[in-house]
Amino acid sequence: MSVKLAILYYSTYGTNHQMAEIAAEAARAAGAEVRLLKAPETAPEAVIAGQDAWLAHAERTAHVPPATAEDMEWANAYLISAPTRFGVMASQMRAFIDTLGGVWAKGGLAGKAVSAMSSAQNPHGGQETTLLSFYATVMHWGGIVVAPGFTDPVIFQTGGNPYGYSHTQGQAFNDDVKAAIAHQARRLVDVAAKLG
């Protein structure tokens, strides 16, 4: 079966965008058709313009299309990446998810493989609760959670989070980090293909 993977991210300063790019490269190499998409920004333009790093990232990624309900219907697998905010997913991603009621109501999100990644400023900044709370949403969709688990030794080398890769601000995107993200993306593609 052909895997059509929507990699949907939200990123204020670029961390989750970089994670999504690494995942997209690995998923394409595994044979998936990939759409790299961002959650629409909900913060006021004046707020973004007032923070140089936020504005610079927004300008650098202006070419990345915003996700739509149609993208979610097109895909048969999803990889969602968003930073944690107070222990849950950033509001921009949640706002997009909250627009999917129509797709959900007709079963358009059910039976699809879903995995998630996150980031935070510090190692215990809420990454695990962010991922677990999002997986509750996936269960409401009728989706199939595809967490990386401890299916590759690199999971232990990058923090030991079995729910999904989580990045700590300031951590280098070294070979282990890239390998952990790539492993999660390949695992998602593999499971999605088996679900057929």
PDB file of C-alpha atoms in Angstrom:
ATOM      1  CA  MET A   1       0.000   0.000   0.000  1.00  0.00           C
ATOM      2  CA  SER A   2       1.149   3.518  -0.739  1.00  0.00           C
ATOM      3  CA  VAL A   3       1.611   5.527   2.446  1.00  0.00           C
ATOM      4  CA  LYS A   4       0.455   9.132   2.218  1.00  0.00           C
ATOM      5  CA  LEU A   5       1.961  10.834   5.244  1.00  0.00           C
ATOM      6  CA  ALA A   6       1.021  14.300   6.479  1.00  0.00           C
ATOM      7  CA  ILE A   7       3.796  15.647   8.685  1.00  0.00           C
ATOM      8  CA  LEU A   8       2.206  18.510  10.536  1.00  0.00           C
ATOM      9  CA  TYR A   9       4.209  20.743  12.836  1.00  0.00           C
ATOM     10  CA  TYR A  10       4.014  23.965  14.770  1.00  0.00           C
ATOM     11  CA  SER A  11       7.250  25.774  15.557  1.00  0.00           C
ATOM     12  CA  THR A  12       7.859  29.179  17.098  1.00  0.00           C
ATOM     13  CA  TYR A  13      11.631  29.325  16.760  1.00  0.00           C
ATOM     14  CA  GLY A  14      12.426  26.371  14.497  1.00  0.00           C
ATOM     15  CA  THR A  15      12.976  23.294  16.673  1.00  0.00           C
ATOM     16  CA  ASN A  16       9.829  21.392  15.666  1.00  0.00           C
ATOM     17  CA  HIS A  17      10.254  22.503  12.058  1.00  0.00           C
ATOM     18  CA  GLN A  18      13.730  20.963  12.013  1.00  0.00           C
ATOM     19  CA  MET A  19      12.378  17.765  13.590  1.00  0.00           C
ATOM     20  CA  ALA A  20       9.638  17.621  10.943  1.00  0.00           C
ATOM     21  CA  GLU A  21      12.178  18.085   8.129  1.00  0.00           C
ATOM     22  CA  ILE A  22      14.301  15.186   9.452  1.00  0.00           C
ATOM     23  CA  ALA A  23      11.199  12.995   9.698  1.00  0.00           C
ATOM     24  CA  ALA A  24      10.086  13.949   6.180  1.00  0.00           C
ATOM     25  CA  GLU A  25      13.432  12.970   4.698  1.00  0.00           C
ATOM     26  CA  ALA A  26      13.367   9.585   6.449  1.00  0.00           C
ATOM     27  CA  ALA A  27       9.733   8.924   5.493  1.00  0.00           C
ATOM     28  CA  ARG A  28      10.401   9.712   1.832  1.00  0.00           C
ATOM     29  CA  ALA A  29      13.413   7.395   1.900  1.00  0.00           C
ATOM     30  CA  ALA A  30      11.099   4.695   3.312  1.00  0.00           C
ATOM     31  CA  GLY A  31       8.787   5.118   0.318  1.00  0.00           C
ATOM     32  CA  ALA A  32       6.070   7.409   1.667  1.00  0.00           C
ATOM     33  CA  GLU A  33       4.505  10.276  -0.214  1.00  0.00           C
ATOM     34  CA  VAL A  34       4.943  13.168   2.216  1.00  0.00           C
ATOM     35  CA  ARG A  35       3.261  16.519   2.682  1.00  0.00           C
ATOM     36  CA  LEU A  36       5.171  18.765   5.105  1.00  0.00           C
ATOM     37  CA  LEU A  37       2.656  21.196   6.594  1.00  0.00           C
ATOM     38  CA  LYS A  38       2.473  23.706   9.420  1.00  0.00           C
ATOM     39  CA  ALA A  39      -0.334  24.508  11.793  1.00  0.00           C
ATOM     40  CA  PRO A  40      -1.690  27.976  11.004  1.00  0.00           C
ATOM     41  CA  GLU A  41      -0.349  30.721  13.256  1.00  0.00           C
ATOM     42  CA  THR A  42      -2.849  32.169  15.705  1.00  0.00           C
ATOM     43  CA  ALA A  43      -0.624  34.647  17.531  1.00  0.00           C
ATOM     44  CA  PRO A  44      -1.147  38.312  16.615  1.00  0.00           C
ATOM     45  CA  GLU A  45       1.279  39.646  13.998  1.00  0.00           C
ATOM     46  CA  ALA A  46       2.365  42.396  16.395  1.00  0.00           C
ATOM     47  CA  VAL A  47       3.464  39.818  18.965  1.00  0.00           C
ATOM     48  CA  ILE A  48       5.454  37.852  16.382  1.00  0.00           C
ATOM     49  CA  ALA A  49       7.030  41.031  14.998  1.00  0.00           C
ATOM     50  CA  GLY A  50       8.106  41.989  18.529  1.00  0.00           C
ATOM     51  CA  GLN A  51      10.322  38.894  18.894  1.00  0.00           C
ATOM     52  CA  ASP A  52      13.171  38.779  16.404  1.00  0.00           C
ATOM     53  CA  ALA A  53      13.721  35.001  16.525  1.00  0.00           C
ATOM     54  CA  TRP A  54      10.002  34.263  16.110  1.00  0.00           C
ATOM     55  CA  LEU A  55       9.699  36.689  13.185  1.00  0.00           C
ATOM     56  CA  ALA A  56      12.846  35.307  11.517  1.00  0.00           C
ATOM     57  CA  HIS A  57      11.534  31.748  11.706  1.00  0.00           C
ATOM     58  CA  ALA A  58       8.126  32.779  10.351  1.00  0.00           C
ATOM     59  CA  GLU A  59       9.823  34.458   7.404  1.00  0.00           C
ATOM     60  CA  ARG A  60      12.156  31.470   6.787  1.00  0.00           C
ATOM     61  CA  THR A  61       9.215  29.059   6.638  1.00  0.00           C
ATOM     62  CA  ALA A  62       6.700  31.247   4.793  1.00  0.00           C
ATOM     63  CA  HIS A  63       6.888  28.782   1.874  1.00  0.00           C
ATOM     64  CA  VAL A  64       5.589  25.854   3.983  1.00  0.00           C
ATOM     65  CA  PRO A  65       1.863  25.467   3.327  1.00  0.00           C
ATOM     66  CA  PRO A  66      -0.570  25.573   6.238  1.00  0.00           C
ATOM     67  CA  ALA A  67      -2.377  22.319   6.964  1.00  0.00           C
ATOM     68  CA  THR A  68      -5.991  21.974   5.923  1.00  0.00           C
ATOM     69  CA  ALA A  69      -8.792  19.523   6.593  1.00  0.00           C
ATOM     70  CA  GLU A  70      -8.305  18.339   3.007  1.00  0.00           C
ATOM     71  CA  ASP A  71      -4.692  17.373   3.804  1.00  0.00           C
ATOM     72  CA  MET A  72      -5.942  15.314   6.735  1.00  0.00           C
ATOM     73  CA  GLU A  73      -8.441  13.509   4.513  1.00  0.00           C
ATOM     74  CA  TRP A  74      -5.753  12.891   1.861  1.00  0.00           C
ATOM     75  CA  ALA A  75      -3.301  11.286   4.282  1.00  0.00           C
ATOM     76  CA  ASN A  76      -3.503   7.757   5.623  1.00  0.00           C
ATOM     77  CA  ALA A  77      -0.896   8.498   8.320  1.00  0.00           C
ATOM     78  CA  TYR A  78       0.023  11.507  10.442  1.00  0.00           C
ATOM     79  CA  LEU A  79       3.166  12.618  12.242  1.00  0.00           C
ATOM     80  CA  ILE A  80       2.421  15.586  14.499  1.00  0.00           C
ATOM     81  CA  SER A  81       5.197  17.689  16.054  1.00  0.00           C
ATOM     82  CA  ALA A  82       4.561  20.593  18.402  1.00  0.00           C
ATOM     83  CA  PRO A  83       6.196  22.129  21.444  1.00  0.00           C
ATOM     84  CA  THR A  84       4.799  21.675  24.911  1.00  0.00           C
ATOM     85  CA  ARG A  85       3.162  24.645  26.575  1.00  0.00           C
ATOM     86  CA  PHE A  86       2.429  24.095  30.262  1.00  0.00           C
ATOM     87  CA  GLY A  87       2.366  20.328  29.751  1.00  0.00           C
ATOM     88  CA  VAL A  88       0.114  20.208  26.691  1.00  0.00           C
ATOM     89  CA  MET A  89       0.475  20.852  22.980  1.00  0.00           C
ATOM     90  CA  ALA A  90       0.980  24.462  21.827  1.00  0.00           C
ATOM     91  CA  SER A  91      -2.347  26.227  21.292  1.00  0.00           C
ATOM     92  CA  GLN A  92      -1.689  26.786  17.581  1.00  0.00           C
ATOM     93  CA  MET A  93      -1.702  23.022  16.974  1.00  0.00           C
ATOM     94  CA  ARG A  94      -4.711  22.490  19.221  1.00  0.00           C
ATOM     95  CA  ALA A  95      -6.568  25.252  17.364  1.00  0.00           C
ATOM     96  CA  PHE A  96      -5.983  23.442  14.068  1.00  0.00           C
ATOM     97  CA  ILE A  97      -7.052  20.108  15.556  1.00  0.00           C
ATOM     98  CA  ASP A  98     -10.230  21.781  16.784  1.00  0.00           C
ATOM     99  CA  THR A  99     -11.158  22.598  13.170  1.00  0.00           C
ATOM    100  CA  LEU A 100     -11.301  18.914  12.227  1.00  0.00           C
ATOM    101  CA  GLY A 101     -14.751  18.149  13.585  1.00  0.00           C
ATOM    102  CA  GLY A 102     -16.246  17.779  10.125  1.00  0.00           C
ATOM    103  CA  VAL A 103     -13.559  15.334   8.968  1.00  0.00           C
ATOM    104  CA  TRP A 104     -13.855  13.404  12.237  1.00  0.00           C
ATOM    105  CA  ALA A 105     -17.663  13.235  12.041  1.00  0.00           C
ATOM    106  CA  LYS A 106     -17.535  11.409   8.727  1.00  0.00           C
ATOM    107  CA  GLY A 107     -14.795   9.011   9.891  1.00  0.00           C
ATOM    108  CA  GLY A 108     -12.039  10.739   7.942  1.00  0.00           C
ATOM    109  CA  LEU A 109      -9.485  10.448  10.754  1.00  0.00           C
ATOM    110  CA  ALA A 110     -10.287   6.879  11.816  1.00  0.00           C
ATOM    111  CA  GLY A 111      -8.082   3.870  11.187  1.00  0.00           C
ATOM    112  CA  LYS A 112      -5.018   5.966  10.354  1.00  0.00           C
ATOM    113  CA  ALA A 113      -1.579   5.514  11.916  1.00  0.00           C
ATOM    114  CA  VAL A 114      -0.527   8.477  14.064  1.00  0.00           C
ATOM    115  CA  SER A 115       2.701   9.330  15.866  1.00  0.00           C
ATOM    116  CA  ALA A 116       3.831  12.489  17.645  1.00  0.00           C
ATOM    117  CA  MET A 117       6.947  14.403  18.713  1.00  0.00           C
ATOM    118  CA  SER A 118       7.451  17.363  21.014  1.00  0.00           C
ATOM    119  CA  SER A 119       9.984  19.717  22.567  1.00  0.00           C
ATOM    120  CA  ALA A 120      10.429  21.820  25.681  1.00  0.00           C
ATOM    121  CA  GLN A 121      12.920  24.189  27.233  1.00  0.00           C
ATOM    122  CA  ASN A 122      14.142  21.669  29.811  1.00  0.00           C
ATOM    123  CA  PRO A 123      14.313  17.840  30.037  1.00  0.00           C
ATOM    124  CA  HIS A 124      11.228  17.508  32.266  1.00  0.00           C
ATOM    125  CA  GLY A 125       9.274  20.377  30.769  1.00  0.00           C
ATOM    126  CA  GLY A 126       6.111  18.452  30.005  1.00  0.00           C
ATOM    127  CA  GLN A 127       7.044  16.555  26.848  1.00  0.00           C
ATOM    128  CA  GLU A 128       5.579  13.240  27.989  1.00  0.00           C
ATOM    129  CA  THR A 129       2.253  14.722  29.102  1.00  0.00           C
ATOM    130  CA  THR A 130       2.085  16.616  25.818  1.00  0.00           C
ATOM    131  CA  LEU A 131       2.430  13.398  23.841  1.00  0.00           C
ATOM    132  CA  LEU A 132       0.127  11.340  26.053  1.00  0.00           C
ATOM    133  CA  SER A 133      -2.621  13.973  26.050  1.00  0.00           C
ATOM    134  CA  PHE A 134      -2.424  14.211  22.258  1.00  0.00           C
ATOM    135  CA  TYR A 135      -2.721  10.427  21.974  1.00  0.00           C
ATOM    136  CA  ALA A 136      -6.041  10.710  23.849  1.00  0.00           C
ATOM    137  CA  THR A 137      -7.201  12.875  20.932  1.00  0.00           C
ATOM    138  CA  VAL A 138      -6.020  10.189  18.491  1.00  0.00           C
ATOM    139  CA  MET A 139      -8.140   7.641  20.368  1.00  0.00           C
ATOM    140  CA  HIS A 140     -11.182   9.908  19.968  1.00  0.00           C
ATOM    141  CA  TRP A 141     -10.455   9.982  16.240  1.00  0.00           C
ATOM    142  CA  GLY A 142     -10.300   6.193  16.091  1.00  0.00           C
ATOM    143  CA  GLY A 143      -6.676   6.493  14.989  1.00  0.00           C
ATOM    144  CA  ILE A 144      -3.936   3.966  15.651  1.00  0.00           C
ATOM    145  CA  VAL A 145      -1.186   5.263  17.977  1.00  0.00           C
ATOM    146  CA  VAL A 146       2.254   4.337  16.674  1.00  0.00           C
ATOM    147  CA  ALA A 147       4.697   5.358  19.385  1.00  0.00           C
ATOM    148  CA  PRO A 148       8.358   4.413  18.922  1.00  0.00           C
ATOM    149  CA  GLY A 149       8.427   2.460  22.170  1.00  0.00           C
ATOM    150  CA  PHE A 150      11.808   0.962  22.937  1.00  0.00           C
ATOM    151  CA  THR A 151      12.143  -0.530  19.460  1.00  0.00           C
ATOM    152  CA  ASP A 152      15.631   0.821  18.756  1.00  0.00           C
ATOM    153  CA  PRO A 153      18.649   1.414  21.034  1.00  0.00           C
ATOM    154  CA  VAL A 154      18.795   5.046  19.910  1.00  0.00           C
ATOM    155  CA  ILE A 155      15.676   5.742  22.009  1.00  0.00           C
ATOM    156  CA  PHE A 156      17.791   5.253  25.148  1.00  0.00           C
ATOM    157  CA  GLN A 157      20.566   7.460  23.766  1.00  0.00           C
ATOM    158  CA  THR A 158      18.217  10.415  23.272  1.00  0.00           C
ATOM    159  CA  GLY A 159      16.410  10.509  26.599  1.00  0.00           C
ATOM    160  CA  GLY A 160      14.491   7.245  26.725  1.00  0.00           C
ATOM    161  CA  ASN A 161      11.034   8.578  25.838  1.00  0.00           C
ATOM    162  CA  PRO A 162       8.956   5.701  24.396  1.00  0.00           C
ATOM    163  CA  TYR A 163       5.973   7.935  23.539  1.00  0.00           C
ATOM    164  CA  GLY A 164       7.684   9.927  20.812  1.00  0.00           C
ATOM    165  CA  TYR A 165      10.901  11.824  20.255  1.00  0.00           C
ATOM    166  CA  SER A 166      11.143  14.938  22.424  1.00  0.00           C
ATOM    167  CA  HIS A 167      13.803  17.589  22.025  1.00  0.00           C
ATOM    168  CA  THR A 168      15.258  19.727  24.784  1.00  0.00           C
ATOM    169  CA  GLN A 169      16.032  23.331  23.876  1.00  0.00           C
ATOM    170  CA  GLY A 170      19.752  23.818  23.321  1.00  0.00           C
ATOM    171  CA  GLN A 171      20.382  20.130  22.587  1.00  0.00           C
ATOM    172  CA  ALA A 172      22.327  19.614  19.374  1.00  0.00           C
ATOM    173  CA  PHE A 173      20.684  17.914  16.415  1.00  0.00           C
ATOM    174  CA  ASN A 174      23.425  15.286  16.453  1.00  0.00           C
ATOM    175  CA  ASP A 175      23.468  11.897  14.726  1.00  0.00           C
ATOM    176  CA  ASP A 176      21.612  10.167  17.594  1.00  0.00           C
ATOM    177  CA  VAL A 177      18.819  12.752  17.522  1.00  0.00           C
ATOM    178  CA  LYS A 178      18.468  12.450  13.760  1.00  0.00           C
ATOM    179  CA  ALA A 179      18.495   8.653  14.049  1.00  0.00           C
ATOM    180  CA  ALA A 180      15.759   8.678  16.713  1.00  0.00           C
ATOM    181  CA  ILE A 181      13.514  10.932  14.624  1.00  0.00           C
ATOM    182  CA  ALA A 182      14.202   8.893  11.477  1.00  0.00           C
ATOM    183  CA  HIS A 183      13.449   5.647  13.316  1.00  0.00           C
ATOM    184  CA  GLN A 184      10.100   6.992  14.511  1.00  0.00           C
ATOM    185  CA  ALA A 185       9.192   8.165  10.990  1.00  0.00           C
ATOM    186  CA  ARG A 186      10.166   4.836   9.398  1.00  0.00           C
ATOM    187  CA  ARG A 187       8.251   2.890  12.037  1.00  0.00           C
ATOM    188  CA  LEU A 188       5.157   4.992  11.333  1.00  0.00           C
ATOM    189  CA  VAL A 189       5.457   4.400   7.590  1.00  0.00           C
ATOM    190  CA  ASP A 190       5.944   0.669   8.134  1.00  0.00           C
ATOM    191  CA  VAL A 191       2.888   0.346  10.380  1.00  0.00           C
ATOM    192  CA  ALA A 192       0.754   2.520   8.095  1.00  0.00           C
ATOM    193  CA  ALA A 193       1.662   0.295   5.146  1.00  0.00           C
ATOM    194  CA  LYS A 194       0.678  -2.813   7.103  1.00  0.00           C
ATOM    195  CA  LEU A 195      -2.656  -1.281   8.074  1.00  0.00           C
ATOM    196  CA  GLY A 196      -3.367  -0.975   4.354  1.00  0.00           C
TER     197      GLY A 196
END
